[in-house]
Short mmCIF file of C-alpha atoms and ligand atoms in Angstrom, two decimals:
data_model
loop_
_atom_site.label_atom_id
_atom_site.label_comp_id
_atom_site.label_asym_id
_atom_site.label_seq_id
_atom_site.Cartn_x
_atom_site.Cartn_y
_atom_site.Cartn_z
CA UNK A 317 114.10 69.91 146.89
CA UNK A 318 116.45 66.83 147.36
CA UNK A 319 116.84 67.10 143.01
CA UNK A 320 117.53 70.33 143.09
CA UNK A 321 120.88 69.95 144.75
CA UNK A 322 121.88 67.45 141.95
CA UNK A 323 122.02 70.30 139.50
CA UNK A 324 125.31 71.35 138.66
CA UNK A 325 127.15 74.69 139.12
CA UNK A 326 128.10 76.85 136.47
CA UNK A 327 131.57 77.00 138.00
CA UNK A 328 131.63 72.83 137.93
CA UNK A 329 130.51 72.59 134.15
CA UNK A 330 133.07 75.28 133.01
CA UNK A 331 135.78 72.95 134.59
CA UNK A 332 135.12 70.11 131.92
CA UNK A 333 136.82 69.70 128.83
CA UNK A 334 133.31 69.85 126.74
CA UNK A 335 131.98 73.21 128.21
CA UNK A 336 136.30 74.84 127.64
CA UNK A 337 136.13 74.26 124.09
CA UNK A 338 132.86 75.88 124.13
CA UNK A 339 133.96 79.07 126.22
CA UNK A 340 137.07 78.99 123.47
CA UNK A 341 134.99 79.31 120.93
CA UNK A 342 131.74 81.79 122.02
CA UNK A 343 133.66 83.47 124.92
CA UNK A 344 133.67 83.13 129.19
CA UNK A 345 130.81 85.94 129.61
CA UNK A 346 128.01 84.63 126.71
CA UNK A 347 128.52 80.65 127.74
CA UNK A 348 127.62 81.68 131.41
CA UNK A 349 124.93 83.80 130.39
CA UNK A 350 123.45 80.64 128.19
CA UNK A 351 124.13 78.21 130.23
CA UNK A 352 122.35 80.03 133.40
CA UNK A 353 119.56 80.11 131.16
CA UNK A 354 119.57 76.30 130.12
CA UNK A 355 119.99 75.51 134.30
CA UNK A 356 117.22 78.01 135.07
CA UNK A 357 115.05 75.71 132.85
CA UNK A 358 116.32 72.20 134.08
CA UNK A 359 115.45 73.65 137.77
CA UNK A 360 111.96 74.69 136.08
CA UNK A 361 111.21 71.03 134.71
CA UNK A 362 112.40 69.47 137.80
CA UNK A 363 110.02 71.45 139.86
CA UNK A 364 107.29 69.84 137.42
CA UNK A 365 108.20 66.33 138.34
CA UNK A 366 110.76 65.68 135.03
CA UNK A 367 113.96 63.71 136.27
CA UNK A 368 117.38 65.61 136.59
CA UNK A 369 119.32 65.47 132.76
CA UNK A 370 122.70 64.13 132.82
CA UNK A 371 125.90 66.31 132.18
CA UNK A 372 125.70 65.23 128.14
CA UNK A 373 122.22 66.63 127.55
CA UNK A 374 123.07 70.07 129.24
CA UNK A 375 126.20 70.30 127.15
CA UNK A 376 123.60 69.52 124.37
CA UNK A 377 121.12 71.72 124.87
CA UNK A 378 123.86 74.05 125.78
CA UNK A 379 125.67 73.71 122.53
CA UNK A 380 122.22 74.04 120.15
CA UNK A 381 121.58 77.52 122.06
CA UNK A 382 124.89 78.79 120.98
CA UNK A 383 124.80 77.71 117.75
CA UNK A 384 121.71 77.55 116.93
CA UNK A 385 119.91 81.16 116.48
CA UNK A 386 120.89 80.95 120.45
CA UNK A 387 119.54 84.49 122.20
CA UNK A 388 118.47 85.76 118.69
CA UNK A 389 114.77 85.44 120.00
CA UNK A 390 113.02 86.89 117.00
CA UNK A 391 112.38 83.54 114.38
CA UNK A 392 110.31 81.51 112.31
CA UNK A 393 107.30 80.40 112.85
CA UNK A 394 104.66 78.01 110.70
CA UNK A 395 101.51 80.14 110.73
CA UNK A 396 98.93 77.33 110.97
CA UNK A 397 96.32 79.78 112.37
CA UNK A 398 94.35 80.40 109.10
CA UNK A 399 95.10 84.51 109.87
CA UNK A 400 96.65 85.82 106.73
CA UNK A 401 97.83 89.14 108.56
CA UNK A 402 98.40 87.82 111.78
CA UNK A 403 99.72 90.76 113.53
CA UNK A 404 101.45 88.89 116.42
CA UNK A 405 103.48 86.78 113.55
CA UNK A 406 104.87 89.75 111.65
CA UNK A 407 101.94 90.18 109.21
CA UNK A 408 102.82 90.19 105.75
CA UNK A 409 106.00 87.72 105.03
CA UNK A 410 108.11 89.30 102.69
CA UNK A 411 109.25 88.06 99.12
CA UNK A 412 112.07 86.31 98.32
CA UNK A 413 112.06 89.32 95.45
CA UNK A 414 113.01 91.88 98.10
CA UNK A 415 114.83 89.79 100.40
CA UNK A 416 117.05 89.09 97.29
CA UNK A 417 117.74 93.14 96.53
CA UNK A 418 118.20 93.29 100.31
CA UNK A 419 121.33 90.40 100.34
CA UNK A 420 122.31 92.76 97.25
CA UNK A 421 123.09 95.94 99.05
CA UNK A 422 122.77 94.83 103.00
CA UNK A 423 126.48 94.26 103.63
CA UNK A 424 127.58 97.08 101.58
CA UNK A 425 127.24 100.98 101.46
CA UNK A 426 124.66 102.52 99.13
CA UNK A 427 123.75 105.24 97.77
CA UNK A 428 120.55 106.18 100.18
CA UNK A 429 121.12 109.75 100.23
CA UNK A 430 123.61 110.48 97.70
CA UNK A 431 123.15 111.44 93.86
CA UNK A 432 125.30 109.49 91.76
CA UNK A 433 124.99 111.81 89.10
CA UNK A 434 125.79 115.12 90.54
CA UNK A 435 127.81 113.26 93.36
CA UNK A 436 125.97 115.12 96.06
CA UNK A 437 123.88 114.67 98.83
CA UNK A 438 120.39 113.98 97.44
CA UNK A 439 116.94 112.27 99.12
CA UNK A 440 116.20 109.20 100.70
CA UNK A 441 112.74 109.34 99.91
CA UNK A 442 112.99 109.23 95.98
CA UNK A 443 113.82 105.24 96.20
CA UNK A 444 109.62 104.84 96.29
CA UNK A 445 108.57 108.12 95.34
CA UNK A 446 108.64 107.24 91.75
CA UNK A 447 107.86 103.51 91.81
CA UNK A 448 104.63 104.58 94.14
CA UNK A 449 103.68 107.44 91.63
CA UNK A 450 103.74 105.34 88.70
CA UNK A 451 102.10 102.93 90.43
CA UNK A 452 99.12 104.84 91.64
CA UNK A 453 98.77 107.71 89.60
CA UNK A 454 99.26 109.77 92.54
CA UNK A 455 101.68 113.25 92.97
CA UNK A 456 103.86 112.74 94.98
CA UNK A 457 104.37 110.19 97.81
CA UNK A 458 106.49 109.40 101.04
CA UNK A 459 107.48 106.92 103.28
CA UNK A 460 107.69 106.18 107.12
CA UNK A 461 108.11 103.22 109.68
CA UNK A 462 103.94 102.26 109.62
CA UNK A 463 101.09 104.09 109.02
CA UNK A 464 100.52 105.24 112.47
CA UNK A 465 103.48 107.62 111.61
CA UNK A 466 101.96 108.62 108.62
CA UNK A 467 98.77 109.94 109.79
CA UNK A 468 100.57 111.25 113.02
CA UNK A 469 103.04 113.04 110.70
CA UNK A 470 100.11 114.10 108.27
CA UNK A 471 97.93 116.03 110.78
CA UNK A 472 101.09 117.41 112.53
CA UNK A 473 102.12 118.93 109.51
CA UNK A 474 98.90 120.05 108.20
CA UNK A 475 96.76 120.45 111.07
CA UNK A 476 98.38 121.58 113.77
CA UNK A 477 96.22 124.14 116.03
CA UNK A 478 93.51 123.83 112.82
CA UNK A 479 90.09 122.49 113.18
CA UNK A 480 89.84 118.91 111.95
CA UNK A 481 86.29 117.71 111.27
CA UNK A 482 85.88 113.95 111.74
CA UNK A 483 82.36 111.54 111.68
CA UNK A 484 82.03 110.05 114.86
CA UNK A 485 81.65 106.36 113.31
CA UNK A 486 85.18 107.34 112.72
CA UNK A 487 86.46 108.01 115.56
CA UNK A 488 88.27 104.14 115.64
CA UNK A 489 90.83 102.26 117.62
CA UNK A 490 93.20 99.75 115.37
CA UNK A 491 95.29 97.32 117.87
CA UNK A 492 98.00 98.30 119.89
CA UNK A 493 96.89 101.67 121.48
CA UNK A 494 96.16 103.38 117.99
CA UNK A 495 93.15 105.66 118.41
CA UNK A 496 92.26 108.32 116.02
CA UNK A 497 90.97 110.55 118.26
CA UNK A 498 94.60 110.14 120.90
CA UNK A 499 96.59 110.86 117.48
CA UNK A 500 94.51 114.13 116.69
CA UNK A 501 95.34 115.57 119.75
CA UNK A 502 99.10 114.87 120.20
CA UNK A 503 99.69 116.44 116.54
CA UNK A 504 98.10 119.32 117.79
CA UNK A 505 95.01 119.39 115.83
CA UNK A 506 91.41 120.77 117.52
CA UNK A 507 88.72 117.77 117.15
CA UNK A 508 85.48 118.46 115.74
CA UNK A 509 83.12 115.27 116.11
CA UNK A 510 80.77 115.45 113.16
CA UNK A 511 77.20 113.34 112.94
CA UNK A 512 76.43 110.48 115.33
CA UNK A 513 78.28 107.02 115.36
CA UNK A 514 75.70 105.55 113.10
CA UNK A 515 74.51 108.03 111.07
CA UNK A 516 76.68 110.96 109.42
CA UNK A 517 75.76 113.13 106.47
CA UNK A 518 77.30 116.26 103.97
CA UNK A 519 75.29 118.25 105.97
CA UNK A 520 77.27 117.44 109.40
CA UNK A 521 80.74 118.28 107.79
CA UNK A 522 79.57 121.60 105.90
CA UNK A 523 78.51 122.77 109.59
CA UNK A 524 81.66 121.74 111.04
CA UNK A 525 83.67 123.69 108.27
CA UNK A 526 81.35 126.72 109.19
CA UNK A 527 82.44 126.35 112.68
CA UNK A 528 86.26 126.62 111.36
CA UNK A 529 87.26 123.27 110.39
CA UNK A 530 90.03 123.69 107.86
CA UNK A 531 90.79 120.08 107.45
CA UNK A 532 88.44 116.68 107.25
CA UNK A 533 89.85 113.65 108.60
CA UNK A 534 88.55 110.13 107.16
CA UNK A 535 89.35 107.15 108.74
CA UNK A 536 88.71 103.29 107.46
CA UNK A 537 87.14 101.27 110.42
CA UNK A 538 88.97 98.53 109.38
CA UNK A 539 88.03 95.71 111.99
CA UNK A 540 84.82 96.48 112.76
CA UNK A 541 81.05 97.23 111.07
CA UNK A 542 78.40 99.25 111.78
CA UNK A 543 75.31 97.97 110.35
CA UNK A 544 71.48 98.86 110.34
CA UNK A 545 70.39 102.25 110.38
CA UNK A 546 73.20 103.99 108.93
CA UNK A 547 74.98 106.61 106.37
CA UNK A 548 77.67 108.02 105.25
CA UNK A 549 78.24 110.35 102.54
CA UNK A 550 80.44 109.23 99.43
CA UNK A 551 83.87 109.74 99.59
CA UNK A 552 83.16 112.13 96.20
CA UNK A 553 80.98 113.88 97.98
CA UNK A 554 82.74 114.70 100.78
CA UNK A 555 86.02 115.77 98.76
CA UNK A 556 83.51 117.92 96.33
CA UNK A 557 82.19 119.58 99.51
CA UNK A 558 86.07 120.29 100.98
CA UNK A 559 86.92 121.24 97.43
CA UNK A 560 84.32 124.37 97.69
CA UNK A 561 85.63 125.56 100.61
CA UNK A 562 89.44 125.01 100.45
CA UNK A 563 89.51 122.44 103.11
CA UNK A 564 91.94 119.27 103.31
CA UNK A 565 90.93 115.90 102.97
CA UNK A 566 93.15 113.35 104.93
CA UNK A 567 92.09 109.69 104.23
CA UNK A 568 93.95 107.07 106.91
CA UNK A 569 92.96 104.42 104.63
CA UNK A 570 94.23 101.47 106.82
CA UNK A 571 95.37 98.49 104.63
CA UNK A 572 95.33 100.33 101.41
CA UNK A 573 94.32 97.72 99.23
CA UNK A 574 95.88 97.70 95.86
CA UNK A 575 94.23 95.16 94.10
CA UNK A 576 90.53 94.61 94.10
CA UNK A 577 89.56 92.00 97.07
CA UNK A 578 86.81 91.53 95.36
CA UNK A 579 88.93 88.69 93.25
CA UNK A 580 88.74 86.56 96.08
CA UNK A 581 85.90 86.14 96.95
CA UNK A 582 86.05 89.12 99.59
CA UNK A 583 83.41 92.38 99.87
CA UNK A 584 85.33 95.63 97.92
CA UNK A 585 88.35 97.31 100.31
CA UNK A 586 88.41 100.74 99.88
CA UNK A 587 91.54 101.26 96.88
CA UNK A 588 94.19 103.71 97.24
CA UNK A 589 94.00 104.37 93.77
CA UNK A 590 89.96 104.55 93.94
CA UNK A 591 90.66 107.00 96.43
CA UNK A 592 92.90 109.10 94.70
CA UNK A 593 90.60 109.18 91.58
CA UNK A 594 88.30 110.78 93.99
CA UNK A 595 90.26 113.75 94.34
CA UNK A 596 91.29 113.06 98.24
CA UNK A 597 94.01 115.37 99.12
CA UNK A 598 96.75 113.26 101.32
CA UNK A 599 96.19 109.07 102.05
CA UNK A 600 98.07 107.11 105.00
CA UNK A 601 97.72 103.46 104.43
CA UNK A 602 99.93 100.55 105.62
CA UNK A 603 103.26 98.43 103.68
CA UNK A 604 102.66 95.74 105.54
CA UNK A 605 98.48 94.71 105.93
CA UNK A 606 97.09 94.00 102.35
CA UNK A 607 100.00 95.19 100.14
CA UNK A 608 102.69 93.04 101.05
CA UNK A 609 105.64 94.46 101.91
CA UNK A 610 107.53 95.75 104.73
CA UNK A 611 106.44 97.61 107.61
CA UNK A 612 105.83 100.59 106.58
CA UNK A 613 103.50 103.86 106.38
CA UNK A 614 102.97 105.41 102.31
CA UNK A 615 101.86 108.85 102.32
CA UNK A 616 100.90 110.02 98.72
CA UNK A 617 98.22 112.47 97.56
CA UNK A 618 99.37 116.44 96.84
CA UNK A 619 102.99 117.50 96.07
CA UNK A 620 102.82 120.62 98.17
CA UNK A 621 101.21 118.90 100.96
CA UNK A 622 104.02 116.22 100.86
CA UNK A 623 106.42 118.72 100.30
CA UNK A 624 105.73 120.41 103.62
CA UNK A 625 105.41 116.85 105.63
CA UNK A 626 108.60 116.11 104.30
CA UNK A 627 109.89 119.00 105.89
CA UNK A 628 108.17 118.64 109.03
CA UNK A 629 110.99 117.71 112.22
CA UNK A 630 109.54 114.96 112.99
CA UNK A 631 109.78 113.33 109.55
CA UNK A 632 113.41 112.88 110.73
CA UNK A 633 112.32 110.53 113.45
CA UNK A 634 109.92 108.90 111.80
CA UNK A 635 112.25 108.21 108.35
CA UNK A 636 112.21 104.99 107.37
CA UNK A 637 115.70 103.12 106.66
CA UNK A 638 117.54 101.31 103.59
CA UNK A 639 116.03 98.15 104.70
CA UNK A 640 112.57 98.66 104.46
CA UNK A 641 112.85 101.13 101.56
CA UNK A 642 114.49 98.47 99.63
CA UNK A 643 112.21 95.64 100.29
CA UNK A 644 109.08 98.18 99.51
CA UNK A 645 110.32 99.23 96.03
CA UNK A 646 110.72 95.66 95.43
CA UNK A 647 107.12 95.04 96.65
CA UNK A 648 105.94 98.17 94.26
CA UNK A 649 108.09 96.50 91.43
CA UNK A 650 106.30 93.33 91.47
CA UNK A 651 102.53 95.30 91.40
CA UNK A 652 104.48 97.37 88.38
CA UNK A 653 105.23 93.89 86.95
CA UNK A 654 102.16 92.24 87.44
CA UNK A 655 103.82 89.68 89.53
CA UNK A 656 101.94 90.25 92.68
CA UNK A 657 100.43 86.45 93.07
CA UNK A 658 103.51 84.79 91.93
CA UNK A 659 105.74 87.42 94.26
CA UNK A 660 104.22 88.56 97.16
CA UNK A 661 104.14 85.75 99.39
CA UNK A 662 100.38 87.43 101.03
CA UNK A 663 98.74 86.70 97.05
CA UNK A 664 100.36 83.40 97.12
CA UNK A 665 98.19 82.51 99.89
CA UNK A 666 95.40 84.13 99.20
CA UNK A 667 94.50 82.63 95.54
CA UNK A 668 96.01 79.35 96.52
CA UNK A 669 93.09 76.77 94.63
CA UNK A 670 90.50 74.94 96.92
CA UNK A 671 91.97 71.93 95.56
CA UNK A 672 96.05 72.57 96.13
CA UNK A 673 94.83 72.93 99.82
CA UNK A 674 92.48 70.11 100.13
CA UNK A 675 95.02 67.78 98.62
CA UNK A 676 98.34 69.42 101.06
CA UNK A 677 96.14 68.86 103.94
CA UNK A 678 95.70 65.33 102.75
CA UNK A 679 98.97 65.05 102.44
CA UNK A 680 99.93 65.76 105.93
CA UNK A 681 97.03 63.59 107.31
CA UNK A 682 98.31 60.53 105.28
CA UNK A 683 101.69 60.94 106.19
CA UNK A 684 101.05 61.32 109.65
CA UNK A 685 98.77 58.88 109.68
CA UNK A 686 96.43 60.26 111.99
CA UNK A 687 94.26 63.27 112.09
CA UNK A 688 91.24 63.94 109.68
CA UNK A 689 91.13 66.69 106.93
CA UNK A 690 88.20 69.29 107.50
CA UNK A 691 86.72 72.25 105.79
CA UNK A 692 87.46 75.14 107.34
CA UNK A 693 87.63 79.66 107.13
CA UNK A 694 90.77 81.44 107.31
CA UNK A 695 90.86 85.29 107.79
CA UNK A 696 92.33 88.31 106.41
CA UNK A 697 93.58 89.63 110.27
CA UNK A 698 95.75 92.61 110.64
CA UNK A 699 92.58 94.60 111.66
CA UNK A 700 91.49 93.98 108.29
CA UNK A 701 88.05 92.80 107.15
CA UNK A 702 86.34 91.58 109.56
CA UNK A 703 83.65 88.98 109.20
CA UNK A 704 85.10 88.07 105.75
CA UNK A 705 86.32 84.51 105.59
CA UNK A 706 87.99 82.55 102.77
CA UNK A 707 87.12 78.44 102.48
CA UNK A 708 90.43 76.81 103.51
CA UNK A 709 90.87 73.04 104.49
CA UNK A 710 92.23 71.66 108.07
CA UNK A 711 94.69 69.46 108.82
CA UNK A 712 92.40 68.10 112.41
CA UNK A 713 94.16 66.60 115.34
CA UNK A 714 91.59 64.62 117.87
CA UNK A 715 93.79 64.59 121.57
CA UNK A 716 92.54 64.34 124.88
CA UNK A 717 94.43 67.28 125.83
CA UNK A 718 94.60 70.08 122.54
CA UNK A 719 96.03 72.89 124.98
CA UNK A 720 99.23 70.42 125.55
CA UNK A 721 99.55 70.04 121.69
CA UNK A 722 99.51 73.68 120.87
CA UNK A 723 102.08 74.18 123.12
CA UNK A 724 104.37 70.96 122.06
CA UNK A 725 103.60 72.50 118.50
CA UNK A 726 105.29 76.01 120.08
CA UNK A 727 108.60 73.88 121.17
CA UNK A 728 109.15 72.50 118.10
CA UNK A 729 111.97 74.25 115.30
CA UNK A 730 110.43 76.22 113.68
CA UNK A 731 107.04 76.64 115.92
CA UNK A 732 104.04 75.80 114.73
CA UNK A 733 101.19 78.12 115.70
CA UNK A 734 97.68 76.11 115.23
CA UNK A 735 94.33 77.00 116.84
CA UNK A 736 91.82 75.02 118.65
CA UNK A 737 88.44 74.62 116.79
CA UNK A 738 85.84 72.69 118.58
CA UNK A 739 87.99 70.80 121.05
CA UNK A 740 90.13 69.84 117.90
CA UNK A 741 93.79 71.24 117.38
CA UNK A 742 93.43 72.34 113.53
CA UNK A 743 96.49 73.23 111.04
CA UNK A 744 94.67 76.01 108.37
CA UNK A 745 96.62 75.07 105.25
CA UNK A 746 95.95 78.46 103.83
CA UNK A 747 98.63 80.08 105.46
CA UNK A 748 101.35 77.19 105.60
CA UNK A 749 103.11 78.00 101.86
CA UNK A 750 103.62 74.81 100.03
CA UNK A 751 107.68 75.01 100.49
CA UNK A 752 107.11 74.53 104.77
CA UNK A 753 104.81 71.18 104.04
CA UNK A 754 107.22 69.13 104.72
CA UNK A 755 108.67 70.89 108.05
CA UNK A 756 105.35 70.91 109.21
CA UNK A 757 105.00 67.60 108.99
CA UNK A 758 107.79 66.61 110.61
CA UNK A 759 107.03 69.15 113.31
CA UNK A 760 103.54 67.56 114.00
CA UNK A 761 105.10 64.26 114.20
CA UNK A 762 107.36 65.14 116.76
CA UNK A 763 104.29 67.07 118.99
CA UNK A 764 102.31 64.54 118.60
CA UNK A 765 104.24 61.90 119.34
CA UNK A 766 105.53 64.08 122.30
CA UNK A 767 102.07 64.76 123.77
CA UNK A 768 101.12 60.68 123.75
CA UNK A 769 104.41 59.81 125.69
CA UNK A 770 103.27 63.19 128.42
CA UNK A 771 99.64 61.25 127.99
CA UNK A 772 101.07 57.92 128.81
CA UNK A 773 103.28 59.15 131.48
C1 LIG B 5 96.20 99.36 110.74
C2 LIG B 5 95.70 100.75 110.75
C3 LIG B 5 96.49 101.79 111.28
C4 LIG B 5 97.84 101.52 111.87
O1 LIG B 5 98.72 101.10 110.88
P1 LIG B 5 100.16 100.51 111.27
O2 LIG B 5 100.81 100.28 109.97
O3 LIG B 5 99.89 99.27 112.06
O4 LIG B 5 100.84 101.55 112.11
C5 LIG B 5 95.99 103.06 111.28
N1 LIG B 5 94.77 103.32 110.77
C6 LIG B 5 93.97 102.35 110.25
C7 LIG B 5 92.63 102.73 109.71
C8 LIG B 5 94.42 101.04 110.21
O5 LIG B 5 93.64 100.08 109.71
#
């Protein structure tokens, strides 16, 4: 209690020269709102036994905050988790490619909805719809903010107050509240669970469709598997048996995988343009899971169907803006280009060599001249394949207290997010790219160091 006096008022600190030039420059209201903040936290590390900072450090840690990216809370971090598609760190990163075309037209006006030819009002939606039609061979296509849009905005255009047959091994939740069966009934659609949650065959869905169903829903259980005693029918099947009796076929693919996973070492994703081959009607996959990009949900398949969820009200809530448009034709270009593992920053990672990781990891042990380098898994994440792993190597930290360094690696600029593997704090190389080697170095240093003065304390 007695230290707790000793802390300065706000009106006492704004009376020195220091903290006037400050208020000059970032204004009265934001330095009191920062430095209540930076005071909140002195009181907070006093109450856990650290000594009371003198008037120079607060005007320093005062000062970083306003310059630095100050309340801008949303920043880099080092992914050192080994999770490619780590959906609390933003999932895919996006490529310098895009963010380039992004400084391009991001400070400017451009022509989003307006034809340059005709000099009228045209569509925002014909930025990707070509670059995705080339790309996949499909009709038409559309864009919205993710893919939990898309299939919201599929079945509420297509299915409302229709029958929609679906297998009950389907029937899926994806992180953050998603579940298939939730979305089905707020776009209006009448559920029709088809088979059992282990076994589901043609049969099932042609006695569904006799029952009414005008549209079949297929969903990808992307992050989990159902193993053992099992079927399914083909996805050729299925769309031969809709086919015959003019019923829909709606595939939320998940990630959409563009490429074939198989290249890395991974089991076969289920391919958009596989898919499409197939004859599916409409697919809803993610930008932002195994493509690549930006956030984003792609809608392609049929040109009338698209044509009428284009049209649909809540397309207009859903639209997605210049931003992320921008960044996923850029995405699309590289696939178009055949740049995607020198572009997009998720291929970079992924067919990084055994031995480029082996020897960065080696790297960081020698120069921090501690640790021990370790074989390790990363995963794909993002609710995407689970169980597969890819062979990665660790940079392995041996502390008597790894929950302390995880969170000394959080303090550091930019924040290093590692994982805790055996009672061992372990940096997965995999997703560090090369360029952040040496910040992550430095940023272990300083944790480490950090966590043997708390140790010696
Ligand atoms: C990830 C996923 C979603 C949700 O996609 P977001 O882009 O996160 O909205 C929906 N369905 C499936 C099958 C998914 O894997």
């Amino acid at each position: 209690m007695t230290a707790q006096r000793g802390i300065p008022s706000v009106d006492l600190l704004l009376s020195l020269p220091a903290f006037i030039q400050l208020e000059e420059e970032f204004g009265h209201t934001w330095v009191v709102v920062v430095l209540r903040e930076v005071l909140a936290d002195i009181r907070k590390s006093i109450a856990n036994g650290s000594t009371m900072p003198d008037q120079s450090h607060i005007l320093d840690d005062l000062t970083e905050r306003l310059c630095g990216q100050g309340a801008i809370t949303l920043r880099k971090v080092i992914n050192a988790s080994g999770v490619l598609l780590h959906t609390n760190l933003g999932r895919s990163p996006l490529s310098m490619t895009s963010l380039r075309e992004l400084s391009k037209i991001g400070d400017s006006y451009s022509n989003l909805e307006f034809d340059l030819t005709l000099g009228k009002r045209s569509n925002r939606s014909l930025h990707t719809q070509d670059l995705l039609v080339h790309l996949l061979d499909a009709e038409a296509a559309l864009v919205v903010n993710n893919n939990a849009a898309a299939v919201l905005l599929s079945l509420s255009a297509l299915a409302k107050g229709k029958k929609v047959a679906i297998s009950r091994s389907q029937m899926i939740e994806i992180g953050g509240g998603f579940r298939i069966p939730d979305v089905m009934r707020q776009s209006g659609a009448k559920l029709i669970e088809v088979g059992t949650t282990n076994r589901t065959h043609l049969s099932d869905y042609q006695t569904a469709i006799d029952e009414g169903a005008e549209v079949i829903l297929l969903a990808h259980p992307s992050n989990f598997k159902i193993t053992g005693f099992t079927s399914l029918p083909s996805l050729a099947e299925v769309v031969l048996l809709a086919n015959k009796n003019q019923v829909t076929v709606i595939y939320d693919i998940g990630s959409g995988a563009l490429v074939d996973m198989t290249k890395y070492g991974l089991t076969h994703e289920p391919m958009v343009q596989e898919a499409l081959k197939c004859g599916v009607d409409l697919i809803c996959f993610s930008g932002d899971k195994l493509l690549g990009g930006p956030q984003s949900g792609i809608i392609v398949g049929k040109k009338a169907l698209i044509d009428k969820i284009a049209k649909h009200p809540l397309y207009r809530a859903l639209r997605p803006d210049k931003m992320i448009l921008l960044t996923l034709s850029s995405t699309i270009l590289s696939y178009l280009k055949g740049k995607v593992e020198t572009e997009i920053p998720l291929y970079r990672l992924l067919s990084r060599t055994d031995e480029e990781l082996f020897n960065t990891a080696t790297k960081v042990i020698e120069a921090l001249g501690t640790g021990t380098v370790l074989k390790g898994e990363s995963t794909i994440g993002g609710g995407s394949m689970p169980d597969e792993t890819l062979d990665t190597w660790l940079a392995a930290f041996t502390v008597p207290n790894p929950a302390k360094l995880l969170q000394k690696l959080r303090e550091q600029t930019p924040p290093i997010i590692a994982r805790i593997q055996k009672n061992q704090v372990v940096c997965d190389l995999r997703t560090v790219p090369i360029e952040d080697t040496t910040l992550m170095i430095e940023n272990l240093h300083k944790a480490l160091t950090a966590t043997k003065e708390n140790d010696e304390n």
